[in-house]
Amino acid sequence: MDATDLRVWPAQVAAMKAGVRASGARTEVDAVFSGDDYCHELARWFDATAVQMSRTGASTDVRADLAGRWCELVPAVRAGLTTRVVVVGAESTGTTMVAQRLAAHFRARGGVWASTQCVSEYGREYTQLKMESGCGVADFVWDAADFDVIGPEQTRREDASGGPWTSVPDRAVYLLTDHDGLPWQDDGMREGDLAIRAAMTDWFAEALTAAGQSWVLLMGTLEQRLDVAVRTVEPLVALREVR
């Protein structure tokens, strides 16, 4: 925000107030906390008390080097700036490997990137629990009740990855692993219905499109899928860095 441009203030404050209303919080702002020089002016627009915070540098400097100044941000802000990527696909299409290696790619950068997380698929854990109850894979019967457990728990774990009292943003992109190009392999937890495996790719694509989600189809060998995944996510991360 250009704090010296009087035309910017009404528009920026209107956007802030809209954000407060959308959050469901009280619309009255009692105090404005900021480490920037415009703290008192911003508080005046809200008819609130200005609380000038002490810190080294300005928010403009932080935005210019988000990765380098990442540790200066409070956990809630870091969580809000996190890029969330979801890898989905039918069984034995490389979803787990792509997710793990994609996370490893960013962790290898070192520094703040070393904290890149890979949230495991709760569906596999849920399947293991069913198997431990004495139910064989061939006897599994999946219904809406199962997915009413799996879906919310998966989302809870993703949100919790941001730390206590935080939640990460909506999913930036879905990476859909194609069934074609990788042979089916039995790991003891897979049903092996190749017709359903093939159909599931279309089911995922249709569901993601209907929901208005951004998605990219990963095809070819595992290395080719990882390459496309990296080239898809890199620009999304770069957008966060220049905000």
GROMACS .gro file of C-alpha atoms in nm:
model
  243
    1MET     CA    1   0.000   0.000   0.000
    2ASP     CA    2   0.129   0.345  -0.092
    3ALA     CA    3   0.070   0.527   0.236
    4THR     CA    4   0.149   0.861   0.074
    5ASP     CA    5  -0.131   0.841  -0.184
    6LEU     CA    6  -0.458   0.975  -0.041
    7ARG     CA    7  -0.652   0.797  -0.317
    8VAL     CA    8  -0.531   0.461  -0.192
    9TRP     CA    9  -0.653   0.495   0.166
   10PRO     CA   10  -1.032   0.476   0.106
   11ALA     CA   11  -0.999   0.174  -0.124
   12GLN     CA   12  -0.756  -0.009   0.104
   13VAL     CA   13  -0.958   0.055   0.419
   14ALA     CA   14  -1.278  -0.054   0.242
   15ALA     CA   15  -1.108  -0.382   0.151
   16MET     CA   16  -0.990  -0.428   0.510
   17LYS     CA   17  -1.339  -0.366   0.649
   18ALA     CA   18  -1.488  -0.610   0.398
   19GLY     CA   19  -1.237  -0.869   0.514
   20VAL     CA   20  -1.334  -0.815   0.876
   21ARG     CA   21  -1.703  -0.856   0.791
   22ALA     CA   22  -1.636  -1.168   0.586
   23SER     CA   23  -1.445  -1.327   0.874
   24GLY     CA   24  -1.752  -1.311   1.095
   25ALA     CA   25  -1.564  -1.108   1.356
   26ARG     CA   26  -1.697  -0.796   1.523
   27THR     CA   27  -1.707  -0.513   1.272
   28GLU     CA   28  -1.585  -0.255   1.525
   29VAL     CA   29  -1.207  -0.225   1.534
   30ASP     CA   30  -1.082  -0.116   1.876
   31ALA     CA   31  -0.711  -0.101   1.808
   32VAL     CA   32  -0.468  -0.120   1.519
   33PHE     CA   33  -0.136  -0.292   1.586
   34SER     CA   34   0.141  -0.221   1.338
   35GLY     CA   35   0.514  -0.182   1.319
   36ASP     CA   36   0.487   0.049   1.019
   37ASP     CA   37   0.500   0.427   1.016
   38TYR     CA   38   0.141   0.452   0.894
   39CYS     CA   39   0.004   0.286   1.210
   40HIS     CA   40  -0.153   0.606   1.347
   41GLU     CA   41  -0.307   0.705   1.014
   42LEU     CA   42  -0.459   0.360   0.968
   43ALA     CA   43  -0.600   0.370   1.320
   44ARG     CA   44  -0.755   0.709   1.244
   45TRP     CA   45  -0.945   0.561   0.949
   46PHE     CA   46  -1.089   0.298   1.181
   47ASP     CA   47  -1.150   0.544   1.464
   48ALA     CA   48  -0.939   0.310   1.674
   49THR     CA   49  -0.643   0.326   1.909
   50ALA     CA   50  -0.302   0.304   1.743
   51VAL     CA   51  -0.058   0.061   1.900
   52GLN     CA   52   0.284   0.116   1.748
   53MET     CA   53   0.485  -0.207   1.758
   54SER     CA   54   0.862  -0.215   1.768
   55ARG     CA   55   1.041  -0.427   1.511
   56THR     CA   56   1.335  -0.423   1.275
   57GLY     CA   57   1.245  -0.332   0.919
   58ALA     CA   58   0.913  -0.265   0.748
   59SER     CA   59   0.650  -0.495   0.603
   60THR     CA   60   0.761  -0.386   0.256
   61ASP     CA   61   1.104  -0.533   0.328
   62VAL     CA   62   0.947  -0.857   0.451
   63ARG     CA   63   0.731  -0.890   0.139
   64ALA     CA   64   1.035  -0.828  -0.080
   65ASP     CA   65   1.215  -1.127   0.075
   66LEU     CA   66   0.940  -1.345   0.215
   67ALA     CA   67   1.148  -1.663   0.235
   68GLY     CA   68   1.443  -1.485   0.391
   69ARG     CA   69   1.227  -1.311   0.652
   70TRP     CA   70   0.989  -1.604   0.706
   71CYS     CA   71   1.091  -1.663   1.067
   72GLU     CA   72   1.001  -1.303   1.155
   73LEU     CA   73   0.635  -1.376   1.082
   74VAL     CA   74   0.399  -1.505   1.349
   75PRO     CA   75   0.271  -1.863   1.297
   76ALA     CA   76  -0.076  -1.753   1.185
   77VAL     CA   77   0.072  -1.533   0.911
   78ARG     CA   78   0.310  -1.807   0.797
   79ALA     CA   79   0.019  -2.050   0.777
   80GLY     CA   80  -0.186  -1.802   0.577
   81LEU     CA   81   0.094  -1.761   0.324
   82THR     CA   82   0.153  -2.133   0.286
   83THR     CA   83   0.098  -2.288  -0.056
   84ARG     CA   84  -0.116  -2.602  -0.020
   85VAL     CA   85  -0.091  -2.859  -0.300
   86VAL     CA   86  -0.295  -3.180  -0.311
   87VAL     CA   87  -0.196  -3.494  -0.502
   88VAL     CA   88  -0.490  -3.722  -0.586
   89GLY     CA   89  -0.543  -4.023  -0.806
   90ALA     CA   90  -0.652  -4.384  -0.829
   91GLU     CA   91  -0.459  -4.657  -0.650
   92SER     CA   92  -0.107  -4.736  -0.769
   93THR     CA   93  -0.069  -4.422  -0.980
   94GLY     CA   94   0.219  -4.266  -0.787
   95THR     CA   95   0.026  -4.025  -0.566
   96THR     CA   96   0.225  -4.100  -0.251
   97MET     CA   97   0.561  -4.097  -0.426
   98VAL     CA   98   0.487  -3.771  -0.609
   99ALA     CA   99   0.373  -3.603  -0.287
  100GLN     CA  100   0.676  -3.719  -0.091
  101ARG     CA  101   0.928  -3.632  -0.361
  102LEU     CA  102   0.766  -3.297  -0.431
  103ALA     CA  103   0.802  -3.206  -0.064
  104ALA     CA  104   1.161  -3.334  -0.068
  105HIS     CA  105   1.235  -3.114  -0.371
  106PHE     CA  106   1.147  -2.800  -0.178
  107ARG     CA  107   1.307  -2.917   0.148
  108ALA     CA  108   1.633  -2.960  -0.043
  109ARG     CA  109   1.649  -2.583  -0.090
  110GLY     CA  110   1.743  -2.557   0.275
  111GLY     CA  111   1.674  -2.264   0.503
  112VAL     CA  112   1.307  -2.202   0.565
  113TRP     CA  113   1.219  -2.448   0.287
  114ALA     CA  114   1.347  -2.732   0.505
  115SER     CA  115   1.016  -2.713   0.694
  116THR     CA  116   0.810  -2.811   0.386
  117GLN     CA  117   0.564  -3.075   0.500
  118CYS     CA  118   0.399  -3.373   0.337
  119VAL     CA  119   0.069  -3.462   0.505
  120SER     CA  120   0.007  -3.833   0.467
  121GLU     CA  121  -0.310  -3.977   0.319
  122TYR     CA  122  -0.553  -4.063   0.597
  123GLY     CA  123  -0.741  -4.297   0.363
  124ARG     CA  124  -0.456  -4.548   0.382
  125GLU     CA  125  -0.452  -4.532   0.760
  126TYR     CA  126  -0.828  -4.580   0.765
  127THR     CA  127  -0.793  -4.881   0.535
  128GLN     CA  128  -0.533  -5.028   0.771
  129LEU     CA  129  -0.776  -4.990   1.061
  130LYS     CA  130  -1.042  -5.179   0.865
  131MET     CA  131  -0.792  -5.456   0.792
  132GLU     CA  132  -0.695  -5.479   1.158
  133SER     CA  133  -1.060  -5.532   1.244
  134GLY     CA  134  -1.045  -5.858   1.047
  135CYS     CA  135  -1.183  -5.735   0.716
  136GLY     CA  136  -0.988  -5.846   0.409
  137VAL     CA  137  -0.930  -5.609   0.118
  138ALA     CA  138  -1.149  -5.821  -0.110
  139ASP     CA  139  -1.435  -5.789   0.141
  140PHE     CA  140  -1.425  -5.410   0.172
  141VAL     CA  141  -1.753  -5.231   0.118
  142TRP     CA  142  -1.710  -4.855   0.095
  143ASP     CA  143  -2.005  -4.624   0.152
  144ALA     CA  144  -2.071  -4.259   0.229
  145ALA     CA  145  -2.020  -4.314   0.601
  146ASP     CA  146  -1.656  -4.411   0.541
  147PHE     CA  147  -1.583  -4.100   0.339
  148ASP     CA  148  -1.765  -3.884   0.593
  149VAL     CA  149  -1.487  -3.993   0.830
  150ILE     CA  150  -1.194  -3.982   0.588
  151GLY     CA  151  -1.265  -3.643   0.427
  152PRO     CA  152  -1.295  -3.429   0.742
  153GLU     CA  153  -1.000  -3.601   0.909
  154GLN     CA  154  -0.779  -3.545   0.604
  155THR     CA  155  -0.875  -3.177   0.600
  156ARG     CA  156  -0.817  -3.148   0.975
  157ARG     CA  157  -0.466  -3.288   0.939
  158GLU     CA  158  -0.385  -3.055   0.652
  159ASP     CA  159  -0.509  -2.755   0.848
  160ALA     CA  160  -0.317  -2.867   1.158
  161SER     CA  161   0.007  -2.872   0.959
  162GLY     CA  162   0.015  -2.493   0.996
  163GLY     CA  163   0.063  -2.524   1.371
  164PRO     CA  164  -0.164  -2.467   1.671
  165TRP     CA  165  -0.437  -2.206   1.632
  166THR     CA  166  -0.366  -2.170   1.261
  167SER     CA  167  -0.504  -2.305   0.936
  168VAL     CA  168  -0.351  -2.315   0.590
  169PRO     CA  169  -0.524  -2.156   0.287
  170ASP     CA  170  -0.749  -2.332   0.041
  171ARG     CA  171  -0.581  -2.579  -0.192
  172ALA     CA  172  -0.387  -2.391  -0.460
  173VAL     CA  173  -0.389  -2.677  -0.711
  174TYR     CA  174  -0.470  -3.045  -0.739
  175LEU     CA  175  -0.221  -3.275  -0.910
  176LEU     CA  176  -0.411  -3.568  -1.059
  177THR     CA  177  -0.201  -3.879  -1.125
  178ASP     CA  178  -0.312  -4.061  -1.440
  179HIS     CA  179  -0.372  -4.437  -1.430
  180ASP     CA  180  -0.209  -4.481  -1.769
  181GLY     CA  181   0.169  -4.508  -1.777
  182LEU     CA  182   0.233  -4.678  -1.444
  183PRO     CA  183   0.164  -5.051  -1.396
  184TRP     CA  184  -0.059  -5.158  -1.109
  185GLN     CA  185   0.137  -5.291  -0.813
  186ASP     CA  186  -0.008  -5.473  -0.514
  187ASP     CA  187   0.106  -5.342  -0.175
  188GLY     CA  188  -0.137  -5.554   0.022
  189MET     CA  189  -0.390  -5.275   0.062
  190ARG     CA  190  -0.515  -5.240  -0.295
  191GLU     CA  191  -0.821  -5.398  -0.450
  192GLY     CA  192  -0.679  -5.440  -0.799
  193ASP     CA  193  -0.993  -5.366  -1.000
  194LEU     CA  194  -0.822  -5.221  -1.307
  195ALA     CA  195  -1.148  -5.109  -1.469
  196ILE     CA  196  -1.238  -4.900  -1.164
  197ARG     CA  197  -0.879  -4.776  -1.142
  198ALA     CA  198  -0.905  -4.644  -1.497
  199ALA     CA  199  -1.249  -4.493  -1.442
  200MET     CA  200  -1.140  -4.314  -1.125
  201THR     CA  201  -0.913  -4.080  -1.320
  202ASP     CA  202  -1.217  -3.948  -1.505
  203TRP     CA  203  -1.418  -3.933  -1.182
  204PHE     CA  204  -1.153  -3.717  -1.019
  205ALA     CA  205  -1.126  -3.491  -1.325
  206GLU     CA  206  -1.502  -3.443  -1.345
  207ALA     CA  207  -1.540  -3.377  -0.971
  208LEU     CA  208  -1.255  -3.125  -0.961
  209THR     CA  209  -1.385  -2.945  -1.269
  210ALA     CA  210  -1.740  -2.933  -1.133
  211ALA     CA  211  -1.608  -2.790  -0.805
  212GLY     CA  212  -1.418  -2.517  -0.991
  213GLN     CA  213  -1.080  -2.639  -0.867
  214SER     CA  214  -0.753  -2.592  -1.053
  215TRP     CA  215  -0.597  -2.924  -1.147
  216VAL     CA  216  -0.318  -3.064  -1.362
  217LEU     CA  217  -0.298  -3.418  -1.500
  218LEU     CA  218   0.034  -3.591  -1.431
  219MET     CA  219   0.120  -3.847  -1.699
  220GLY     CA  220   0.410  -4.069  -1.802
  221THR     CA  221   0.679  -4.217  -1.582
  222LEU     CA  222   0.721  -4.126  -1.218
  223GLU     CA  223   1.007  -3.893  -1.308
  224GLN     CA  224   0.797  -3.723  -1.575
  225ARG     CA  225   0.511  -3.680  -1.329
  226LEU     CA  226   0.743  -3.528  -1.072
  227ASP     CA  227   0.888  -3.291  -1.332
  228VAL     CA  228   0.543  -3.158  -1.425
  229ALA     CA  229   0.449  -3.135  -1.057
  230VAL     CA  230   0.755  -2.923  -0.980
  231ARG     CA  231   0.699  -2.697  -1.282
  232THR     CA  232   0.336  -2.652  -1.176
  233VAL     CA  233   0.406  -2.566  -0.814
  234GLU     CA  234   0.715  -2.346  -0.860
  235PRO     CA  235   0.516  -2.051  -1.008
  236LEU     CA  236   0.256  -2.080  -0.731
  237VAL     CA  237   0.528  -2.055  -0.469
  238ALA     CA  238   0.683  -1.763  -0.656
  239LEU     CA  239   0.351  -1.578  -0.641
  240ARG     CA  240   0.361  -1.605  -0.261
  241GLU     CA  241   0.715  -1.470  -0.255
  242VAL     CA  242   0.629  -1.150  -0.440
  243ARG     CA  243   0.303  -1.064  -0.264
   0.00000   0.00000   0.00000
